[in-house]
PDB file of C-alpha atoms in Angstrom:
ATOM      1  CA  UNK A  52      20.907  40.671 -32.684  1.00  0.00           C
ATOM      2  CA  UNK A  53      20.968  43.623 -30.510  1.00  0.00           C
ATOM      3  CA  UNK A  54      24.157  45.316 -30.043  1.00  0.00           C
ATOM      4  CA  UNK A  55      26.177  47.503 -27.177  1.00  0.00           C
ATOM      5  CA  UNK A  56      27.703  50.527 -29.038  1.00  0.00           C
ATOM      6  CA  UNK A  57      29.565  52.579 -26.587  1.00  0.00           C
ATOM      7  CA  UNK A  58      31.231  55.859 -28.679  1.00  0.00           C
ATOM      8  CA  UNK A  59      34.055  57.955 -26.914  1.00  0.00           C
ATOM      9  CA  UNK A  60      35.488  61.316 -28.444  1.00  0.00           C
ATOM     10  CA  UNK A  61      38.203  62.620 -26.854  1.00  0.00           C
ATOM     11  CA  UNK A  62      39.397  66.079 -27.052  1.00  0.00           C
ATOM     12  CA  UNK A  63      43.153  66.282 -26.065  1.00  0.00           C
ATOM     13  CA  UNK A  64      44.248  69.486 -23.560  1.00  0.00           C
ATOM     14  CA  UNK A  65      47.195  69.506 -26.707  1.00  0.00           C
ATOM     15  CA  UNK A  66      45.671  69.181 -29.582  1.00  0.00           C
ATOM     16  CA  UNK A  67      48.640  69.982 -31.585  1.00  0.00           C
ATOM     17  CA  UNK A  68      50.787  67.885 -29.705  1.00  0.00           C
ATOM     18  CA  UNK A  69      51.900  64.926 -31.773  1.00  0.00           C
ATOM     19  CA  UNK A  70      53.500  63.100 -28.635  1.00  0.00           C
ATOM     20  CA  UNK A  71      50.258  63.419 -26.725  1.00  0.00           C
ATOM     21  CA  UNK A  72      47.576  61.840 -29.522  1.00  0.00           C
ATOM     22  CA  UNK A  73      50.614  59.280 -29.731  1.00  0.00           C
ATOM     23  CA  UNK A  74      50.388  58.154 -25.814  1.00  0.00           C
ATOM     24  CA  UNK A  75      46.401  58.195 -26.101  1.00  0.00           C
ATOM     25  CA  UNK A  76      46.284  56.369 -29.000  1.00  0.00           C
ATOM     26  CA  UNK A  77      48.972  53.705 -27.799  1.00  0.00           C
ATOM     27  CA  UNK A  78      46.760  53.554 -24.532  1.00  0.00           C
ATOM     28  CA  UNK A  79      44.164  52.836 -26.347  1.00  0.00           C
ATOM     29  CA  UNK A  80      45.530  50.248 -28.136  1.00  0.00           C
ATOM     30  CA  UNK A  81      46.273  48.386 -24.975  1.00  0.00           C
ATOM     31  CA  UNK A  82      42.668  49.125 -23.782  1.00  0.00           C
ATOM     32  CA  UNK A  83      41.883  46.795 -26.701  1.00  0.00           C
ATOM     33  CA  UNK A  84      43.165  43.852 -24.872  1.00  0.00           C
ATOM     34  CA  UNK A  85      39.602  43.891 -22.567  1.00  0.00           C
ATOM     35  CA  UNK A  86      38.274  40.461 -22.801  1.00  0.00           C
ATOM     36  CA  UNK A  87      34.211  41.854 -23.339  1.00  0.00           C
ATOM     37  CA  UNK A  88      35.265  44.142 -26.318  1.00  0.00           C
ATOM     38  CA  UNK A  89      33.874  42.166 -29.133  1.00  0.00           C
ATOM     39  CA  UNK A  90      34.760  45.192 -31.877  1.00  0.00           C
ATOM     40  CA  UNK A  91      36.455  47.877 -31.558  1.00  0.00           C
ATOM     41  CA  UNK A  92      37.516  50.922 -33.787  1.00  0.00           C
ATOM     42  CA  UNK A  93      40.058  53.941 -33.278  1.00  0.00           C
ATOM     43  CA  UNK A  94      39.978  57.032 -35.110  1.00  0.00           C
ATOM     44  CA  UNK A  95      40.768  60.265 -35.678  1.00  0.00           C
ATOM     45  CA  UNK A  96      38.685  63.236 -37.636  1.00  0.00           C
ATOM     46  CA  UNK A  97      37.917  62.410 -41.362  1.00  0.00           C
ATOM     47  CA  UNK A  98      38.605  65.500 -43.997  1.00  0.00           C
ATOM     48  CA  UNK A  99      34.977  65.745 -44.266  1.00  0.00           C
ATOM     49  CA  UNK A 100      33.526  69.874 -43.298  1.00  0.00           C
ATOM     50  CA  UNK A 101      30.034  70.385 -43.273  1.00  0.00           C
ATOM     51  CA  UNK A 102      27.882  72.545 -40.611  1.00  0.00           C
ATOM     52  CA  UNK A 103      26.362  69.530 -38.668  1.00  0.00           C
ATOM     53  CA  UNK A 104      29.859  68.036 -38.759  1.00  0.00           C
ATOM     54  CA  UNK A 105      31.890  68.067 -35.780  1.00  0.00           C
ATOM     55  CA  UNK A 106      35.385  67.648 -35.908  1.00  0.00           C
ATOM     56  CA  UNK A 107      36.994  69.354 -33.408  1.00  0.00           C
ATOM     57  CA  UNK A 108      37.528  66.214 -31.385  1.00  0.00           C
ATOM     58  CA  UNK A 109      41.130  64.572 -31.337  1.00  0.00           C
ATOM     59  CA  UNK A 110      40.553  60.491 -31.402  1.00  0.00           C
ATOM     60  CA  UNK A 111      37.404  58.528 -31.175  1.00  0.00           C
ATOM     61  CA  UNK A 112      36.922  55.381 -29.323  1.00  0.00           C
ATOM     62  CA  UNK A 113      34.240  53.410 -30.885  1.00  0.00           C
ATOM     63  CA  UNK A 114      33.664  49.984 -28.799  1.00  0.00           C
ATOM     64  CA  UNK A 115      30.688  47.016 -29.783  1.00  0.00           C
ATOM     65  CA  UNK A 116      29.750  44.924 -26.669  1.00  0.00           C
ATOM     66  CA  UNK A 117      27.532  42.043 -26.682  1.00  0.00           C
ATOM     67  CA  UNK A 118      25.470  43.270 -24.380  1.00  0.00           C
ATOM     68  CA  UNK A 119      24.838  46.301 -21.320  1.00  0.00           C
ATOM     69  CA  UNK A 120      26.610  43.939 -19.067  1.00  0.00           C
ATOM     70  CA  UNK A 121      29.780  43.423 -20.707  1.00  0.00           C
ATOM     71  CA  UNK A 122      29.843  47.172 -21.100  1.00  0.00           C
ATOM     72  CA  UNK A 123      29.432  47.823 -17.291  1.00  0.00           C
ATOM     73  CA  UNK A 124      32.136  45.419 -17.147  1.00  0.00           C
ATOM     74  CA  UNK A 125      34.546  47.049 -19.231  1.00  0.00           C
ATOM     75  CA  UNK A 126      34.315  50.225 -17.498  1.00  0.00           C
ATOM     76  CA  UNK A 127      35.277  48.362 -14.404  1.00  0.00           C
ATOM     77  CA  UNK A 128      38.459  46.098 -15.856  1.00  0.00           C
ATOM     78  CA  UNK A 129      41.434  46.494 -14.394  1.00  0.00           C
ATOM     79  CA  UNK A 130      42.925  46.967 -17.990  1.00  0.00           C
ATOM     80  CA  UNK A 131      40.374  50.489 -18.218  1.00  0.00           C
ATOM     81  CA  UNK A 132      40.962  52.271 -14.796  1.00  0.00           C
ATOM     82  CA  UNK A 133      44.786  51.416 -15.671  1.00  0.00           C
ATOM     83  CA  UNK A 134      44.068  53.512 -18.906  1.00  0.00           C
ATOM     84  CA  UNK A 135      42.552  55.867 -17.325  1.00  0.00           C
ATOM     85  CA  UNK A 136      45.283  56.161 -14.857  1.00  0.00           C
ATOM     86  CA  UNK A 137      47.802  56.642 -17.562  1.00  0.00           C
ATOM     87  CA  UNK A 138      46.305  58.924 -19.508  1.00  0.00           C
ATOM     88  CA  UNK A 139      43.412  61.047 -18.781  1.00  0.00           C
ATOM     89  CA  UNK A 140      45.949  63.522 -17.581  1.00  0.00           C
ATOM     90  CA  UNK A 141      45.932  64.180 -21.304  1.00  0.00           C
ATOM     91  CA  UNK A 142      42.404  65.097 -22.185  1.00  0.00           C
ATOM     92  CA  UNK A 143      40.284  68.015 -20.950  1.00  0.00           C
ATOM     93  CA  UNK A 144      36.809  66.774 -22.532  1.00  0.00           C
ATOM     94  CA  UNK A 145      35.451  63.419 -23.140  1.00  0.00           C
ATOM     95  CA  UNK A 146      31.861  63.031 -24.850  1.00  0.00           C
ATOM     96  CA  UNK A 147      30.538  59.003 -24.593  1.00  0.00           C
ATOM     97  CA  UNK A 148      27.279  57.954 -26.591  1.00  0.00           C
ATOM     98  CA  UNK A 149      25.978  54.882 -25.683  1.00  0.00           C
ATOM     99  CA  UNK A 150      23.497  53.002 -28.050  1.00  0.00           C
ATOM    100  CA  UNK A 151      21.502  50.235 -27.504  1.00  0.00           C
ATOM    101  CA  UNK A 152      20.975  48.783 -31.246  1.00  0.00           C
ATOM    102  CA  UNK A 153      17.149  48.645 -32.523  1.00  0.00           C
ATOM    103  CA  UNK A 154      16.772  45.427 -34.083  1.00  0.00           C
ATOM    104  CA  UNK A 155      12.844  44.867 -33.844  1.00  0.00           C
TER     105      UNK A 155
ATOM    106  CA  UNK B 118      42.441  47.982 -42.982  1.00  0.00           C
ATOM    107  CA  UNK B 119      40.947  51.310 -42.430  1.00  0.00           C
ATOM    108  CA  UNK B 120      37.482  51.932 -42.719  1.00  0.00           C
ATOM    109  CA  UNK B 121      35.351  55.158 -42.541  1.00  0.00           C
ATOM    110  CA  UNK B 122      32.956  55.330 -40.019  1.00  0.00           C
ATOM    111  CA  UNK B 123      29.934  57.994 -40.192  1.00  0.00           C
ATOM    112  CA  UNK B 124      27.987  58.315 -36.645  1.00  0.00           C
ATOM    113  CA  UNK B 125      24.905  60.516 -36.811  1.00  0.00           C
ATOM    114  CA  UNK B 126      22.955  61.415 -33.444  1.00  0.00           C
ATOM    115  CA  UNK B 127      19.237  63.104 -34.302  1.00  0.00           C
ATOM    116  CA  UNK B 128      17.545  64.958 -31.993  1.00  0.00           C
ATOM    117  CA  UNK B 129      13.785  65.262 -32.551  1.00  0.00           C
ATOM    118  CA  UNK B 130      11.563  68.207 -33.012  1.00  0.00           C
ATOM    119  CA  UNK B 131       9.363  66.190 -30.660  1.00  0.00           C
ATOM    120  CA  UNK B 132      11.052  63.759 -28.595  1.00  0.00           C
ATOM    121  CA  UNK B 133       7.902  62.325 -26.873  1.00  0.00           C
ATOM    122  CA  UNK B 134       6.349  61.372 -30.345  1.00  0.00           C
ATOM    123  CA  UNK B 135       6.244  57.606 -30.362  1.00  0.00           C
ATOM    124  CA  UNK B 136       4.769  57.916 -34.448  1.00  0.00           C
ATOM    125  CA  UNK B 137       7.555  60.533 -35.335  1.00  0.00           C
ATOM    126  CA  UNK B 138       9.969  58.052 -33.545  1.00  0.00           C
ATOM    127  CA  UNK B 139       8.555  55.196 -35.525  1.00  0.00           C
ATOM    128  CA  UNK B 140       8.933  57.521 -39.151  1.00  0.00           C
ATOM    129  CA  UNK B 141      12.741  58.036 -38.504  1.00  0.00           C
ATOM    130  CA  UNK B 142      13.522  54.804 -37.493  1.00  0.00           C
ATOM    131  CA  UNK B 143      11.520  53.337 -40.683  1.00  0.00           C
ATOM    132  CA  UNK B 144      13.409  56.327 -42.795  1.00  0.00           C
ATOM    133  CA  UNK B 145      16.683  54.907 -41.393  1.00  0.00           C
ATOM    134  CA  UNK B 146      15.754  51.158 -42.300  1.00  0.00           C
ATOM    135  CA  UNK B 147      14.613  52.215 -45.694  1.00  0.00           C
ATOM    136  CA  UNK B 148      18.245  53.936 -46.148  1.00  0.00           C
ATOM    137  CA  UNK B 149      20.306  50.685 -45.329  1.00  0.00           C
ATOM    138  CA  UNK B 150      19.238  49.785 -48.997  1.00  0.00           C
ATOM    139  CA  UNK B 151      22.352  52.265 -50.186  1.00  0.00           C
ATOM    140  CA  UNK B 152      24.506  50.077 -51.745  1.00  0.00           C
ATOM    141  CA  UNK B 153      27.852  51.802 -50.716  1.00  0.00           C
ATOM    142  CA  UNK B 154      27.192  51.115 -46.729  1.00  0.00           C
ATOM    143  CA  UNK B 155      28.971  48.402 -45.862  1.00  0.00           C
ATOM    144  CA  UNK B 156      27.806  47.984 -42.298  1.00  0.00           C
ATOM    145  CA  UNK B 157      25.246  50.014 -39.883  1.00  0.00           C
ATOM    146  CA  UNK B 158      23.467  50.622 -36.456  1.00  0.00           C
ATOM    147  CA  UNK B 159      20.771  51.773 -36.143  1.00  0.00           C
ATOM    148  CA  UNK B 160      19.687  52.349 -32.314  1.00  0.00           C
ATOM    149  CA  UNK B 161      18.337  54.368 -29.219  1.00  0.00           C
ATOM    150  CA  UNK B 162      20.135  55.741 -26.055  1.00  0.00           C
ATOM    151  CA  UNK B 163      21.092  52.945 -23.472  1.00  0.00           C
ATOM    152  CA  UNK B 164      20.368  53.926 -20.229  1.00  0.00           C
ATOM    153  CA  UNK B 165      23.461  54.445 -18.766  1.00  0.00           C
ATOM    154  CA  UNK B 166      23.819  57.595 -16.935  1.00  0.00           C
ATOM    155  CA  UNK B 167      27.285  59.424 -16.143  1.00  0.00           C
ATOM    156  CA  UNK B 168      28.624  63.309 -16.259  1.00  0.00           C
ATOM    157  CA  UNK B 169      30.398  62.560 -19.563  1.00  0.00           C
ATOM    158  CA  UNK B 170      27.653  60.678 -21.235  1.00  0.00           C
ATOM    159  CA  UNK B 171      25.408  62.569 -24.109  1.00  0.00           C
ATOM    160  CA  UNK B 172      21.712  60.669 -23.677  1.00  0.00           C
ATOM    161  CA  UNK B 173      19.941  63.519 -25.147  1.00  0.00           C
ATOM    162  CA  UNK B 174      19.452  62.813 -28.791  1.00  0.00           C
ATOM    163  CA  UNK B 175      16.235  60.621 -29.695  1.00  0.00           C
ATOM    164  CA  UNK B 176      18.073  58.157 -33.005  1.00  0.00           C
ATOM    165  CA  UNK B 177      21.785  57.015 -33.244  1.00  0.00           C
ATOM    166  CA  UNK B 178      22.694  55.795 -37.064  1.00  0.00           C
ATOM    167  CA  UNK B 179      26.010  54.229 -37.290  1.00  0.00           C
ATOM    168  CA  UNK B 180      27.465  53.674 -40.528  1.00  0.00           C
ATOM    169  CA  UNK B 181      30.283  52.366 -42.374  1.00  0.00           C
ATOM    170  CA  UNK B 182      32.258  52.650 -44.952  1.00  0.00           C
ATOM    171  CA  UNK B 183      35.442  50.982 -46.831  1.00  0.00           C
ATOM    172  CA  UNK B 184      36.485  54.135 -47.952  1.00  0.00           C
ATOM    173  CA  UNK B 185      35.739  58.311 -47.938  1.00  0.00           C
ATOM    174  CA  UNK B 186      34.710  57.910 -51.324  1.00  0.00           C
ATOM    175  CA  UNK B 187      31.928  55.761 -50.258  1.00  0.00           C
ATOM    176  CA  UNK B 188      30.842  57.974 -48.184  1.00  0.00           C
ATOM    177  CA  UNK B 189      30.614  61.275 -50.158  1.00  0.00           C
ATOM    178  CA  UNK B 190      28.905  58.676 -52.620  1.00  0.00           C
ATOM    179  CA  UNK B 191      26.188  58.088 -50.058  1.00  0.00           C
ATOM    180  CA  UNK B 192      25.301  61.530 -49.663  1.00  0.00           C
ATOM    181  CA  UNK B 193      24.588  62.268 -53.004  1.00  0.00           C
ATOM    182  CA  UNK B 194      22.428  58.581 -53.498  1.00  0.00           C
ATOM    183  CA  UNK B 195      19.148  59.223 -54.608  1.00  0.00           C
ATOM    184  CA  UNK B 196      18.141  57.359 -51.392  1.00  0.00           C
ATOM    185  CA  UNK B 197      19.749  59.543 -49.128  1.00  0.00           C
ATOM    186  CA  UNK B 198      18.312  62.367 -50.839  1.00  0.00           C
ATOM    187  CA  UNK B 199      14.638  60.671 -50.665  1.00  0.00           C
ATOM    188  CA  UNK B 200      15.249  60.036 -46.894  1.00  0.00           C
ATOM    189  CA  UNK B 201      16.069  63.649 -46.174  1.00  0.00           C
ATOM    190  CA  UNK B 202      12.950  65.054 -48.208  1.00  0.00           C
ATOM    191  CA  UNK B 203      11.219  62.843 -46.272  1.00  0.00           C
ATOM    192  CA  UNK B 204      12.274  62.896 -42.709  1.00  0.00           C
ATOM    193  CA  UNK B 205      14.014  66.088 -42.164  1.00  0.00           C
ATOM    194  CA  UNK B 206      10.797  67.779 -40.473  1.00  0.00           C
ATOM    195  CA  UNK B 207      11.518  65.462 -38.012  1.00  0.00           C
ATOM    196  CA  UNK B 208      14.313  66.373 -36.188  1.00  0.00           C
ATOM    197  CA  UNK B 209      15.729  69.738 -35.251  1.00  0.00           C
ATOM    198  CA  UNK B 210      19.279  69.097 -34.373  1.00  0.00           C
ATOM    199  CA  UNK B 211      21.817  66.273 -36.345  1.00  0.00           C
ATOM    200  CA  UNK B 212      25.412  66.355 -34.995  1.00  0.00           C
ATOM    201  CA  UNK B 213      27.641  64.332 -37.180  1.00  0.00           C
ATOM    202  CA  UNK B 214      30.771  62.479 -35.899  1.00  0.00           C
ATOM    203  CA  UNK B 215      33.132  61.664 -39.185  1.00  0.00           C
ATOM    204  CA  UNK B 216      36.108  59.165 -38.150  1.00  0.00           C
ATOM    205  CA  UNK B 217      39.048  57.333 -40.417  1.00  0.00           C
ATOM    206  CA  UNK B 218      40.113  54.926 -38.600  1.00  0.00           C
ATOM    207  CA  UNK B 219      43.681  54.503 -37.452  1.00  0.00           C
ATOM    208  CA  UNK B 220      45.638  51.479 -38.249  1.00  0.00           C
ATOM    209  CA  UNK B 221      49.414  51.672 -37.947  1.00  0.00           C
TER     210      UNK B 221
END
């Protein structure tokens, strides 16, 4: 079955700044709570170094929806524009892939 | 439990090419025979369309792990190896998102 896969990496204005990743990733963490999320999966940079490797994000955001619609949804929940209320004051960059899985 | 999750984006030499398309994605299903993955996506941009959204690349392979070791394992798999002889003429750009997830 075909798959949503909506990827976030966020790159915190201090990334050195335990008390910020903290707040993000507790925001997050409430963000969870979104009734369309069917997976979800928050990280932050493995050890791994290679050229094609980038790591110079802060947290990722990795969310699986059902379906396009349930993503639109999410992005519209009261529970996201709260988080984004509380705490994009504490990011300067945000990158977002979105997938549609290939199951032919 | 934490997992390690290993997001690749490709970017093709020639992003029009329905057959080179059609090679990578069959390279990619070929490569979900590595025994180490535990889970993956493959899949192709959605169409949603914002400042902060990356819709460039052509291929998005989503993979995970139970563990780091896993995935250094992968890399060296004869399979991996194969798919990368085989494919690599394909694409001229791979950026590589590495994530351990968080749980507290």
């Amino acid at each position: 079955m075909n798959v949503f896969i909506h990827h976030v990496f966020f790159w915190l204005k201090n990334p050195d700044s335990v008390e910020d990743k903290h707040k993000l990733l507790a925001g997050l963490e409430k963000l969870t709570a979104v009734k369309t999320i069917r997976d979800y999966q928050i990280g932050l940079p493995a050890d791994t170094s290679r050229g094609v490797i980038d790591r110079s994000y802060s947290v990722s955001w990795l969310l699986v929806f059902a379906n396009a619609a349930d993503q639109d949804s999410y992005q519209v929940d009261p529970l996201h524009l709260k988080f984004v209320e509380e705490c994009s004051s504490l990011w300067n960059k945000v990158v977002v892939y979105d997938t549609l899985t290939n199951h032919t």
